[in-house]
mmCIF file of C-alpha atoms in Angstrom:
data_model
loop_
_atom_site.group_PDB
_atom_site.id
_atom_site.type_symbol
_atom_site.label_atom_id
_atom_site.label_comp_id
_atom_site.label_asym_id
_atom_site.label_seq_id
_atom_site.Cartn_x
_atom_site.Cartn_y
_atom_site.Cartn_z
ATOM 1 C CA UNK A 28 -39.705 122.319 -55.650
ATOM 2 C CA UNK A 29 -40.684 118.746 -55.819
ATOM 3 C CA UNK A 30 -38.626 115.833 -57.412
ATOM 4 C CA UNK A 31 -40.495 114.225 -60.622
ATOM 5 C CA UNK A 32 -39.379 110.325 -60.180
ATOM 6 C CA UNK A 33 -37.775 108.410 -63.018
ATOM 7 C CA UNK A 34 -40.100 107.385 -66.090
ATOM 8 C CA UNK A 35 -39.629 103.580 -64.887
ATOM 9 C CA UNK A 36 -41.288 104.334 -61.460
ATOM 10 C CA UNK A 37 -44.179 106.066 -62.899
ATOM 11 C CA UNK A 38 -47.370 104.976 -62.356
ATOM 12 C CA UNK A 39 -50.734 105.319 -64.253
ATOM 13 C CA UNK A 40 -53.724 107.554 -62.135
ATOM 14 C CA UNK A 41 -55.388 105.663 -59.997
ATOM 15 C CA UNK A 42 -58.845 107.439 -60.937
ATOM 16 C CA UNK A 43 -60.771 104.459 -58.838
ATOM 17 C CA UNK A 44 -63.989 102.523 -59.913
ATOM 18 C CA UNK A 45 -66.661 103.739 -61.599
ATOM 19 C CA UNK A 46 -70.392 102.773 -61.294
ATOM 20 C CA UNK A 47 -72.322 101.434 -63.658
ATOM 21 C CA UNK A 48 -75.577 103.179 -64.612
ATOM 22 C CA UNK A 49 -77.138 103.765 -67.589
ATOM 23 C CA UNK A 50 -79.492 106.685 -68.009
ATOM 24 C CA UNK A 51 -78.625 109.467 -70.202
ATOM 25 C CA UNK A 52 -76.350 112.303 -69.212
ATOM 26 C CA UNK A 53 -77.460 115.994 -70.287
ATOM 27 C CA UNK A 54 -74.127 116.779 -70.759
ATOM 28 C CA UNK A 55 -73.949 114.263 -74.131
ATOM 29 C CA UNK A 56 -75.246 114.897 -77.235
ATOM 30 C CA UNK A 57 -75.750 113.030 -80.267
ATOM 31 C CA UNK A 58 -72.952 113.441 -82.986
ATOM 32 C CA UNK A 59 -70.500 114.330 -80.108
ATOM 33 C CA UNK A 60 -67.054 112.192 -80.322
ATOM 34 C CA UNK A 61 -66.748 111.811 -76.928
ATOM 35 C CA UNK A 62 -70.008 110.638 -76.428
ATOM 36 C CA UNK A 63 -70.385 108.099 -78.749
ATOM 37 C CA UNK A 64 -66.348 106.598 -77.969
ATOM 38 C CA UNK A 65 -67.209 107.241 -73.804
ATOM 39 C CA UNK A 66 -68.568 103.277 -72.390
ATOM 40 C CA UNK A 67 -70.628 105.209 -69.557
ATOM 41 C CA UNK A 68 -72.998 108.258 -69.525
ATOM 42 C CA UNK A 69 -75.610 108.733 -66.940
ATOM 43 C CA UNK A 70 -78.117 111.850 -65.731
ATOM 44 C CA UNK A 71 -76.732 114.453 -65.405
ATOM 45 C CA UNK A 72 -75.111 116.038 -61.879
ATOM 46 C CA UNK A 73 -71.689 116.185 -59.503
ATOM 47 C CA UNK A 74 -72.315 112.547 -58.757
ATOM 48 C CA UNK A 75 -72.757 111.171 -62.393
ATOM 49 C CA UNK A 76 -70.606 110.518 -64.793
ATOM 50 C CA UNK A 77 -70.341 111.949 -68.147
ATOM 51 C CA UNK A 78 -67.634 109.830 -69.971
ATOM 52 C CA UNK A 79 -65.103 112.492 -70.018
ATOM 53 C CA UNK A 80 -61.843 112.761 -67.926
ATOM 54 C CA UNK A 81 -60.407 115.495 -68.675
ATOM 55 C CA UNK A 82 -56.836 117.127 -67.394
ATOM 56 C CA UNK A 83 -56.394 120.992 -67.426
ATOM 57 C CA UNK A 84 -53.236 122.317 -67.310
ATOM 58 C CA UNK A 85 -52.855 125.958 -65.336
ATOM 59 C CA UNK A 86 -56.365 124.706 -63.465
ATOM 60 C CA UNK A 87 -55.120 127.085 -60.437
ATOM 61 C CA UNK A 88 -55.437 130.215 -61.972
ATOM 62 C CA UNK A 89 -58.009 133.115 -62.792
ATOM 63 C CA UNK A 90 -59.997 130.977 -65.186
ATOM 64 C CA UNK A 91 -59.223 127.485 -64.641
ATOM 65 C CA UNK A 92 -61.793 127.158 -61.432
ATOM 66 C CA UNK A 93 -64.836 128.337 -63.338
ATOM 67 C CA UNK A 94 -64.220 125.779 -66.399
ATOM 68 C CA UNK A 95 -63.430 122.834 -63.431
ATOM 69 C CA UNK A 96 -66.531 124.071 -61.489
ATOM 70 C CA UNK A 97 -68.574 122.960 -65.089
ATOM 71 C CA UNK A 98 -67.139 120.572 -65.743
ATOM 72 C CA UNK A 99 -67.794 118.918 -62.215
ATOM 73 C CA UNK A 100 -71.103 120.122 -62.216
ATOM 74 C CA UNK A 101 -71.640 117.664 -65.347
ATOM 75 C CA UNK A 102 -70.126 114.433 -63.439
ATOM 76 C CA UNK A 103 -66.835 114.836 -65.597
ATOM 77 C CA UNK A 104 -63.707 113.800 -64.493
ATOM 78 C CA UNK A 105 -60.837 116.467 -63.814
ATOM 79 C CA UNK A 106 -57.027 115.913 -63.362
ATOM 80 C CA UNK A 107 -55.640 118.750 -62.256
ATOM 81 C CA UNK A 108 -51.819 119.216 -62.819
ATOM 82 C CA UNK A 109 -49.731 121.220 -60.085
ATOM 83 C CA UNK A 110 -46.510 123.368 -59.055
ATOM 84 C CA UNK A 111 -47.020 124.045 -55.375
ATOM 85 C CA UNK A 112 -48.341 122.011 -53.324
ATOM 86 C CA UNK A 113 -51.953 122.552 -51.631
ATOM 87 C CA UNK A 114 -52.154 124.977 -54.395
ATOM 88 C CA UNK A 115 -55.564 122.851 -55.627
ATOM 89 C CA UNK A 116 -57.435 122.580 -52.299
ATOM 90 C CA UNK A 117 -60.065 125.216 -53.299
ATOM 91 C CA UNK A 118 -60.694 122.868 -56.279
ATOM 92 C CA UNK A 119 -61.376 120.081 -54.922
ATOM 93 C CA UNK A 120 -65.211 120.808 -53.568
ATOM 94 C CA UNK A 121 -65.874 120.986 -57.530
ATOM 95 C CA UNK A 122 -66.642 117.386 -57.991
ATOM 96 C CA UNK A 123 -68.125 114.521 -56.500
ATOM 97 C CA UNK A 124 -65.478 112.526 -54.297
ATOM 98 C CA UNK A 125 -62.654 110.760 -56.353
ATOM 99 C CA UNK A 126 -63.983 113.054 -59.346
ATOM 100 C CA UNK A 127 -61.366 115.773 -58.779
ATOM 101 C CA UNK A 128 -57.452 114.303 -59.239
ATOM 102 C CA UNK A 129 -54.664 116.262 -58.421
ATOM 103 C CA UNK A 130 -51.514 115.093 -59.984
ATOM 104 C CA UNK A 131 -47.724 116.947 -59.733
ATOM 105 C CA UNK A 132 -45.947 117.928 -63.178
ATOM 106 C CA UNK A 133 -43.273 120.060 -64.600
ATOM 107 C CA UNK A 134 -43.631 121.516 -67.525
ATOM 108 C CA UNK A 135 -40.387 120.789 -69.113
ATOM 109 C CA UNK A 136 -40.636 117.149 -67.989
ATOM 110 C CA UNK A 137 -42.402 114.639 -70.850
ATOM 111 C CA UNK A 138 -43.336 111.993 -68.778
ATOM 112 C CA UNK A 139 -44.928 114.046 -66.199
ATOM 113 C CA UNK A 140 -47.128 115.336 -68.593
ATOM 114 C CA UNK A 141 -47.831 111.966 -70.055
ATOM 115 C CA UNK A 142 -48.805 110.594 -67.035
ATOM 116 C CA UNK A 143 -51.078 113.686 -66.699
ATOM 117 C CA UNK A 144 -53.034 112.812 -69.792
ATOM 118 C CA UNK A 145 -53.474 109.217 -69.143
ATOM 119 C CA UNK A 146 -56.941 107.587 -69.206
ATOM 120 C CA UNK A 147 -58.011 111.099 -70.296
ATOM 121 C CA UNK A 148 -59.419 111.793 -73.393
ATOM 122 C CA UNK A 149 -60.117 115.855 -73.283
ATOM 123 C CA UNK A 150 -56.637 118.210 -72.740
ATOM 124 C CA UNK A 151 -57.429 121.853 -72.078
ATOM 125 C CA UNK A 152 -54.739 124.147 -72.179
ATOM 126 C CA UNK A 153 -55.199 127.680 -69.650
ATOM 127 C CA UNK A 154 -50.986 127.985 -69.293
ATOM 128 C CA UNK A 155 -49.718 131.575 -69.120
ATOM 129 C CA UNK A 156 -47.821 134.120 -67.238
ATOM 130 C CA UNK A 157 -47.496 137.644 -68.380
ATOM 131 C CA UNK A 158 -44.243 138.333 -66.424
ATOM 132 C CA UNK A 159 -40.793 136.703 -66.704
ATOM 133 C CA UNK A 160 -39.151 135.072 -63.327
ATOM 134 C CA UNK A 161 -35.433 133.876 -62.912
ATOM 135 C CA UNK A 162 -36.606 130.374 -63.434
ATOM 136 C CA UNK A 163 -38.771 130.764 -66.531
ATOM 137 C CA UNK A 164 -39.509 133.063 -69.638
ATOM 138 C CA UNK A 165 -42.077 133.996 -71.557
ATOM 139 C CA UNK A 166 -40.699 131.506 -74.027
ATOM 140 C CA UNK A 167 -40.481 128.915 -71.543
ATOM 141 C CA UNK A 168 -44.657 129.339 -70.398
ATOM 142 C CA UNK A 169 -46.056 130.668 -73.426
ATOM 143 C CA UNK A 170 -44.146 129.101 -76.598
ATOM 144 C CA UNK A 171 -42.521 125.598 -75.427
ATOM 145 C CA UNK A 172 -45.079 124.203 -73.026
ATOM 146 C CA UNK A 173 -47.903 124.619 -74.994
ATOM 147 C CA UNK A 174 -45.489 122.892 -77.553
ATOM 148 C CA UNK A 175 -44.547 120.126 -75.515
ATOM 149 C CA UNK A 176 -48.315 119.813 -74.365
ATOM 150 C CA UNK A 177 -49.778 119.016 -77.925
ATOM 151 C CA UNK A 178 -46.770 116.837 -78.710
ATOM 152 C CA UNK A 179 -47.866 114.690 -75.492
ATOM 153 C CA UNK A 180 -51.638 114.582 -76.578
ATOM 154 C CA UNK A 181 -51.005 113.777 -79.821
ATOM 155 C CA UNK A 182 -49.151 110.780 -78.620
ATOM 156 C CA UNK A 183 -51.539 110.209 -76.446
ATOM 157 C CA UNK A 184 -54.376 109.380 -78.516
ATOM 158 C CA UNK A 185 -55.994 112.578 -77.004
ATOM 159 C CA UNK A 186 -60.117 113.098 -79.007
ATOM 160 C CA UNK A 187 -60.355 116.969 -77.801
ATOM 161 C CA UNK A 188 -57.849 119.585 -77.139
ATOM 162 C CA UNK A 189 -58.593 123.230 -76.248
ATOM 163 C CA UNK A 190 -55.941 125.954 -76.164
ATOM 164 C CA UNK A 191 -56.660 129.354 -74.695
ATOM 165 C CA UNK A 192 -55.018 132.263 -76.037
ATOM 166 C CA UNK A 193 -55.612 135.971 -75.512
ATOM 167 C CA UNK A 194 -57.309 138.272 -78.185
ATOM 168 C CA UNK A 195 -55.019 140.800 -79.919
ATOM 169 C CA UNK A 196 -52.272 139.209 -79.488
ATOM 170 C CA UNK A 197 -49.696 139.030 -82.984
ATOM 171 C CA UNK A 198 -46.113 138.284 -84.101
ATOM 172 C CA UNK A 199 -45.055 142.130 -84.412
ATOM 173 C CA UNK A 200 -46.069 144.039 -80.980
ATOM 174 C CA UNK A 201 -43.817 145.207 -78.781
ATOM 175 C CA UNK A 202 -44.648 143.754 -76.268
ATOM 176 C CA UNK A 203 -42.540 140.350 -76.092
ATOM 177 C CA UNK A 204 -45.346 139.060 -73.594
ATOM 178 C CA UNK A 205 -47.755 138.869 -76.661
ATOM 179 C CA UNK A 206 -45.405 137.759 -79.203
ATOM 180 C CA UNK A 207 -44.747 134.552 -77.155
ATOM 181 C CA UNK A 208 -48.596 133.693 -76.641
ATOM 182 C CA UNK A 209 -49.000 134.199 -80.566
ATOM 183 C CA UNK A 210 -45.887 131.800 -81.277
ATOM 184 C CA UNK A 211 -47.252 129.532 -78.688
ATOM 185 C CA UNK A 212 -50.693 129.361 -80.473
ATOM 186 C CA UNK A 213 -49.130 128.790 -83.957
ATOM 187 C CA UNK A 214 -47.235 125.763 -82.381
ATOM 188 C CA UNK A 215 -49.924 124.249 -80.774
ATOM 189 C CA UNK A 216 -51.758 124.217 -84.205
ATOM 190 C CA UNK A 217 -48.499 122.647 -86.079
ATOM 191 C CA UNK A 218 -48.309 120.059 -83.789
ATOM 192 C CA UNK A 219 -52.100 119.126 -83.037
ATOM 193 C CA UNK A 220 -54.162 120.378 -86.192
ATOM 194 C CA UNK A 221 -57.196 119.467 -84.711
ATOM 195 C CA UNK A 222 -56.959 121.929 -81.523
ATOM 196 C CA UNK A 223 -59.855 124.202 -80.480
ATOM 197 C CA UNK A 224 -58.515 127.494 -80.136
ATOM 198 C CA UNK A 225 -60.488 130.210 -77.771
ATOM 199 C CA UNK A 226 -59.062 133.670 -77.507
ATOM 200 C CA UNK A 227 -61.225 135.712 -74.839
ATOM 201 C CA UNK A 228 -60.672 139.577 -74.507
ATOM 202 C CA UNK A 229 -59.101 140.419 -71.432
ATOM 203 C CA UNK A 230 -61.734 138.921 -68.599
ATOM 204 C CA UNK A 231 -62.888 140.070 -65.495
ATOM 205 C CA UNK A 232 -64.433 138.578 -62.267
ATOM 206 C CA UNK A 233 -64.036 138.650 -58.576
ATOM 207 C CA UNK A 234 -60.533 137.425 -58.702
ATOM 208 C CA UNK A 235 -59.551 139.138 -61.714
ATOM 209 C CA UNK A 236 -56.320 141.534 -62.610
ATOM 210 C CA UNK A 237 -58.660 143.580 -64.852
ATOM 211 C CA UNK A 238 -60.919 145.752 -63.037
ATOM 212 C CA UNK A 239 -59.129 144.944 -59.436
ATOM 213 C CA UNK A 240 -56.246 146.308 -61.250
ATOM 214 C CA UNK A 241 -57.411 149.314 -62.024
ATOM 215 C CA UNK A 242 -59.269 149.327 -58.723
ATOM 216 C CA UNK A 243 -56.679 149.004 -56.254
ATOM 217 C CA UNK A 244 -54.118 151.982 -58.200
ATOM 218 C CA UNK A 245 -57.523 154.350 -58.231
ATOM 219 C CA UNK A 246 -58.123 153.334 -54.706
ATOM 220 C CA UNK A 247 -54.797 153.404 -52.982
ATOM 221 C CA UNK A 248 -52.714 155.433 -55.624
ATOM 222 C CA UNK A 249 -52.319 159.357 -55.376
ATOM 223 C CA UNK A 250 -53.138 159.285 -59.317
ATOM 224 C CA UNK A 251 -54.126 156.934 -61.773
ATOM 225 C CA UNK A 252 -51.305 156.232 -64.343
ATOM 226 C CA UNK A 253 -52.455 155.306 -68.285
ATOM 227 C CA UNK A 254 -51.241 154.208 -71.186
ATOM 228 C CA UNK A 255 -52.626 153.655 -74.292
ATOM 229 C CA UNK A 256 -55.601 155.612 -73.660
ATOM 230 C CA UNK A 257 -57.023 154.404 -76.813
ATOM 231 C CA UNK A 258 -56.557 151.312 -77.347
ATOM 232 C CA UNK A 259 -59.931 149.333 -77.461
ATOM 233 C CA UNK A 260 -61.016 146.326 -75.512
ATOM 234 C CA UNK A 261 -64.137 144.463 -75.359
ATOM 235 C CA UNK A 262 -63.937 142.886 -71.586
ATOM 236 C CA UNK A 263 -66.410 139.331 -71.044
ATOM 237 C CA UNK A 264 -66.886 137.889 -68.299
ATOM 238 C CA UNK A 265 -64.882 134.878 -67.435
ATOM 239 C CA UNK A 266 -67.833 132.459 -66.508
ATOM 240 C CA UNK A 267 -69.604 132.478 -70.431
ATOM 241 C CA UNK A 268 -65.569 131.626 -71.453
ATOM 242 C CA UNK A 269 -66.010 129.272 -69.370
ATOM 243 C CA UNK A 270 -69.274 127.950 -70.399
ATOM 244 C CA UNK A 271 -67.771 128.101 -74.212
ATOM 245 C CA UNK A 272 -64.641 125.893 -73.430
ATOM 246 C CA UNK A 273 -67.665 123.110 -72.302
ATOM 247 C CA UNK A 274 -69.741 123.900 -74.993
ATOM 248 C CA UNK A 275 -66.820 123.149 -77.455
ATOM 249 C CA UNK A 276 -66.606 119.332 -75.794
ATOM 250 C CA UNK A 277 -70.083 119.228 -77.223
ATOM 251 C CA UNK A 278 -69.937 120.401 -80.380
ATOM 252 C CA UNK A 279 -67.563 117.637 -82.416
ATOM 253 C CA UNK A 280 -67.474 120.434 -85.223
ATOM 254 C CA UNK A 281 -65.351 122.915 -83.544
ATOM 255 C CA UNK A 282 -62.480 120.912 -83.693
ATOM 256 C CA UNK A 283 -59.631 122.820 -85.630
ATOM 257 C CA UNK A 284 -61.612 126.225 -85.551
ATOM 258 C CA UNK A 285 -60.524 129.171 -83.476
ATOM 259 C CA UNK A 286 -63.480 131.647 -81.536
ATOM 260 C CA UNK A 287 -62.976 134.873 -80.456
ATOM 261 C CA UNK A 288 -64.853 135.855 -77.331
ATOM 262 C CA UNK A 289 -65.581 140.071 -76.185
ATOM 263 C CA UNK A 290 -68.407 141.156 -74.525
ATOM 264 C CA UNK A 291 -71.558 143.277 -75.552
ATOM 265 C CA UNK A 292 -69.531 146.524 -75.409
ATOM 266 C CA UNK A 293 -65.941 148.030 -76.600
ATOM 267 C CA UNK A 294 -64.711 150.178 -74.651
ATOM 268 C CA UNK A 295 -60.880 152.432 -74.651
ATOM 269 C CA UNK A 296 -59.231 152.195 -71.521
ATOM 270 C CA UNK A 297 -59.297 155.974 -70.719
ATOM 271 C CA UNK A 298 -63.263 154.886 -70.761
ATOM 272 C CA UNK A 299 -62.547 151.950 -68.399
ATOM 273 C CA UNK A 300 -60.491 153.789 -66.104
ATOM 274 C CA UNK A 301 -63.045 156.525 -65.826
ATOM 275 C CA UNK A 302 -65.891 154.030 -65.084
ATOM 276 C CA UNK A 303 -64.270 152.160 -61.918
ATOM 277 C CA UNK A 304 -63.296 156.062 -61.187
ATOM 278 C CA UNK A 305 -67.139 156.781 -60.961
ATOM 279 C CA UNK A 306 -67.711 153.289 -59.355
ATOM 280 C CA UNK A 307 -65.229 153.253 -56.618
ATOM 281 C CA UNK A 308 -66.288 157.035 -56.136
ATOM 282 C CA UNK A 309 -62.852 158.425 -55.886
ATOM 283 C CA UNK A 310 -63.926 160.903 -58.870
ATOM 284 C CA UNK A 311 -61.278 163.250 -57.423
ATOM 285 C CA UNK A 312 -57.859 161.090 -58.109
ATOM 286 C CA UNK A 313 -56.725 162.607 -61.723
ATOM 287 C CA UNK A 314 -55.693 160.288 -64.422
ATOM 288 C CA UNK A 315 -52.384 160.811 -65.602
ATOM 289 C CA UNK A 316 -51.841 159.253 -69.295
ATOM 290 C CA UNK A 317 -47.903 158.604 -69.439
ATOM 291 C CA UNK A 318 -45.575 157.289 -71.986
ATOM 292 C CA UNK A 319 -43.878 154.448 -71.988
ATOM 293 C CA UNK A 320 -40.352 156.264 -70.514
ATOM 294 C CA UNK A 321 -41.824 156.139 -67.139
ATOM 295 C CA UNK A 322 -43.269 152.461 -66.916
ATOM 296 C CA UNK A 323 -40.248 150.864 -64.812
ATOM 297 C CA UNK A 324 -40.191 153.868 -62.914
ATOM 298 C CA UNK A 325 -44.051 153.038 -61.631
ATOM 299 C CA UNK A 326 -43.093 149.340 -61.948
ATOM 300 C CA UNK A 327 -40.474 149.627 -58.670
ATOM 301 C CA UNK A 328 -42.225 152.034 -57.116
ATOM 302 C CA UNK A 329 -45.996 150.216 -57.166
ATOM 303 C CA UNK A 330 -43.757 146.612 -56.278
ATOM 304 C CA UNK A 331 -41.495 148.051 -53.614
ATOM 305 C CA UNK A 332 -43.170 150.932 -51.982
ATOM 306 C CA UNK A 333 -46.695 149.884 -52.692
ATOM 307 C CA UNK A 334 -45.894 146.787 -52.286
ATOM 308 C CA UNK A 335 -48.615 145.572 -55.754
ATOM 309 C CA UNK A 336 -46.900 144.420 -58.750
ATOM 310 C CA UNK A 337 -49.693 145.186 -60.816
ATOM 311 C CA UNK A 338 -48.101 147.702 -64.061
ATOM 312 C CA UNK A 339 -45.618 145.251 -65.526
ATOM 313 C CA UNK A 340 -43.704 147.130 -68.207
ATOM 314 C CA UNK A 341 -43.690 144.171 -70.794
ATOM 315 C CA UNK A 342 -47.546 144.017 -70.158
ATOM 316 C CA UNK A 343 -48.175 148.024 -70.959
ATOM 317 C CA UNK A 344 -46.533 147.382 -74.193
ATOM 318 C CA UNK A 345 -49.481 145.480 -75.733
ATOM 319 C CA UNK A 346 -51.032 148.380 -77.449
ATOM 320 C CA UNK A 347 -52.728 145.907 -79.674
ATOM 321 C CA UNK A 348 -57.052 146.270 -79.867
ATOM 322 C CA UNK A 349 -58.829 143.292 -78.066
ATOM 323 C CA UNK A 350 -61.718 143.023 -79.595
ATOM 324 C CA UNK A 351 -63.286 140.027 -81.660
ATOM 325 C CA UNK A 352 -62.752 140.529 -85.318
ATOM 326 C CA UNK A 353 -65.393 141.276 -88.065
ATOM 327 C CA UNK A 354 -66.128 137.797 -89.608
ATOM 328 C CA UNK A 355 -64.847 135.763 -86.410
ATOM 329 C CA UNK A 356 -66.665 132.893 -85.096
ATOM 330 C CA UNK A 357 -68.041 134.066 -81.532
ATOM 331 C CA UNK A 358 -70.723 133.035 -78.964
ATOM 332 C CA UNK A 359 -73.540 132.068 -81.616
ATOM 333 C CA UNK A 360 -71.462 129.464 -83.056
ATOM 334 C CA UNK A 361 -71.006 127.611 -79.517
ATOM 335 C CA UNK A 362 -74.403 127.748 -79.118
ATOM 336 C CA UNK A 363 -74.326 130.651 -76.450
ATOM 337 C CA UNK A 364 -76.462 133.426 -76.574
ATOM 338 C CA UNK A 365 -76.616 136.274 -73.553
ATOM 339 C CA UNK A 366 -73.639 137.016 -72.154
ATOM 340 C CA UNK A 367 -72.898 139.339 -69.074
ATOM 341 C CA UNK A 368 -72.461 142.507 -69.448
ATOM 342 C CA UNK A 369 -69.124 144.821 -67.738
ATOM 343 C CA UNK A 370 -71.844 147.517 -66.051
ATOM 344 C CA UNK A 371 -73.864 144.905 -65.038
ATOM 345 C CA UNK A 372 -71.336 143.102 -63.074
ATOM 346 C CA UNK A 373 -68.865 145.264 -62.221
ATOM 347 C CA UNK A 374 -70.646 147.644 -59.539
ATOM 348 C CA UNK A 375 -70.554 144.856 -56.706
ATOM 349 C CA UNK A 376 -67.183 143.465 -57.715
ATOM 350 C CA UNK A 377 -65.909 147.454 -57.247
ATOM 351 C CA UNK A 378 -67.975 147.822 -54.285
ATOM 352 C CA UNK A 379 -65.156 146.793 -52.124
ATOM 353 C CA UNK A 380 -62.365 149.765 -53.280
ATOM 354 C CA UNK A 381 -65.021 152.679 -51.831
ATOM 355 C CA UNK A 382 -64.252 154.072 -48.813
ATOM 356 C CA UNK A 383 -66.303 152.038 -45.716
ATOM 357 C CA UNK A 384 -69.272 154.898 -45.708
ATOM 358 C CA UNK A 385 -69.754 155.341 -49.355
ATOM 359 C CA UNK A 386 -70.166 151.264 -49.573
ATOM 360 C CA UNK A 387 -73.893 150.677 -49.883
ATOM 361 C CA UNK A 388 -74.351 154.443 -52.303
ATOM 362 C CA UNK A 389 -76.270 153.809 -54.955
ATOM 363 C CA UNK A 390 -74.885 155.359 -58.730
ATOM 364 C CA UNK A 391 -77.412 157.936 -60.062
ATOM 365 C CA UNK A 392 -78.996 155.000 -62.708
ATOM 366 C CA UNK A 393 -79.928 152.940 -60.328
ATOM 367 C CA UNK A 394 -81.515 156.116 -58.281
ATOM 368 C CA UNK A 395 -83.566 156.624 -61.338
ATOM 369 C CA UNK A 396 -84.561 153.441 -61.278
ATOM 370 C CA UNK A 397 -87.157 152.527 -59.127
ATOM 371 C CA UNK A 398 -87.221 148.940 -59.457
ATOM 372 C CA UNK A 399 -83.720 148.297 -58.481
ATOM 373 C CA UNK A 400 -82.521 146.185 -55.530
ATOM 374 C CA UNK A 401 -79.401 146.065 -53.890
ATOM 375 C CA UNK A 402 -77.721 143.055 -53.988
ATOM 376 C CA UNK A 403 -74.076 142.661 -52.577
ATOM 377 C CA UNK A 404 -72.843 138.602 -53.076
#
């Protein structure tokens, strides 16, 4: 654990000089906030600069490289807030040098996340942890950090702030997981009214705990365990979230408007599991639908034995549908319209849980198909 120093020995981020140029960035557009308060925009690129610093709290996770990796790709500034150190090297190659600023905080410290924010005008919020450890609770991550966070931008001055929050989540599930990210999203929206709120269905990618999930049980389990069968999800791929959380710094209108994000299909997870079954081609594992008696049971013995904490009990309990809500806004109103489909990515991301020989097999679509090429990234 590192030391946070006093408040008196804090210094502002050195975020160096920038040049002066004076073309116009494809990243602005007119009406945007940002734009029209930022005193430099130029072309567009890694080595431009398009007026907006931005810090993004929980950048080292699942999602926070993909929204840095646009963000850089724009000429935007990132500070990137961390725990453990040399846990931001893979983030760095996102920018153009001096573009990408790692700074140290703790979330229960103030000034530390002041001095985060400062010379910043864009705060994007990815914080979360769906498991407790001795040190902090779901309260701790989910409910008073995101509190603390809009306090500090508030004070701040802060134009734009963005606050991811999972779909389905509500004040009466059992799980206490999803209560705490619905208590943390009502906070943030006390305390900053103007807050962009995105809640993505439950996203996959190559370094997701979606599909590998459910890929590495089929694969290395002697059955597959479910729960809630039924329960319906509409997965999206974590690169158009991604490409939404930008879009919102262009459109000054979103401010103080929530978006749900799914994909182009809903699916139950008896469906999912039976899809990266026919993927991974281990069609002969059985799937097993349990109740909830026997969750800590598979908890110890997939984290001990197995030596994979991936079935967390708490997490199970969400039997709340993810899916994006009849009326909500969605991709059309952030401008976005294609968005990746599960089947269409997921065969190479599974590719890796066959067994060596069965790698390269082809699924009977893509037999049929006679135009299809293999492509393995």
């Amino acid at each position: 654990m590192f030391r946070i120093p006093s408040a008196s020995k804090l210094a502002p981020i050195n975020l160096g000089r920038v040049p002066n140029h004076r073309q116009q960035n494809r990243f602005a557009t007119t009406g945007s906030d940002l734009t029209e308060t930022s005193w430099l925009a130029t072309l567009g690129g890694r080595a431009s600069v398009s007026g907006i610093t931005a810090v993004v709290f929980g950048a080292t996770g699942f999602l926070g490289r993909y929204i840095i990796n646009k963000l850089g790709r724009s000429g935007s500034r990132v500070v990137i807030p961390y725990r453990s150190d040399r846990s931001y090297d893979h983030l760095k190659v996102m920018g153009d040098l001096g573009q990408i600023v790692p700074v140290a905080w703790d979330s229960r410290h103030k000034e530390s996340i002041l001095r985060a924010m400062s010379r910043c005008n864009v705060v994007i919020n990815l914080v979360n942890r769906d498991w407790e450890t001795r040190n902090f609770s779901y309260e701790d991550v989910n409910v008073k950090a995101p509190k603390l966070i809009a306090q500090c931008a508030k004070e701040s001055g802060i134009e734009r702030l963005i606050h991811l929050s999972p779909a389905g989540t509500t004040n009466y599930s059992r799980s206490r997981w999803s209560r705490s990210k619905y208590l943390g999203e009502q906070t943030v929206k006390e305390e900053f009214p103007e807050v962009t709120v995105i809640k993505p269905c439950p996203l996959f990618g190559y370094e997701d705990r979606f599909l590998n999930r459910v890929g590495t049980m089929i694969s290395q389990w002697p059955f597959f365990p479910l729960v809630n069968p039924y329960v319906r999800i509409q997965p999206t791929y974590v690169d158009d979230v991604a490409s939404a959380v930008v879009s919102c710094l262009k459109l000054p209108h979103t401010a103080g408007k929530t978006y749900y994000l799914g994909g182009d299909k809903i699916y139950t997870n008896m469906e999912i599991a039976k899809y990266v079954q026919k993927e991974t081609r281990y069609a002969e594992k059985k799937i097993v639908i349990l109740p909830d008696d026997y969750l800590w049971f598979l908890h110890v013995w997939g984290k001990y034995w197995k030596k994979t904490d991936v079935l967390s009990p708490d997490y199970v309990k969400d039997d709340e549908d993810k899916v994006v809500p009849d009326g909500a806004l969605t991709w059309p109103d952030l401008n976005i319209r294609k968005t990746t489909g599960l089947e269409f990515f997921g065969l190479n991301q599974l590719r890796m849980y066959r067994k060596p020989l069965q790698i390269n097999e082809l699924t009977e679509e893509q037999e049929a198909s006679e135009t299809y090429t293999l492509t393995i990234e």
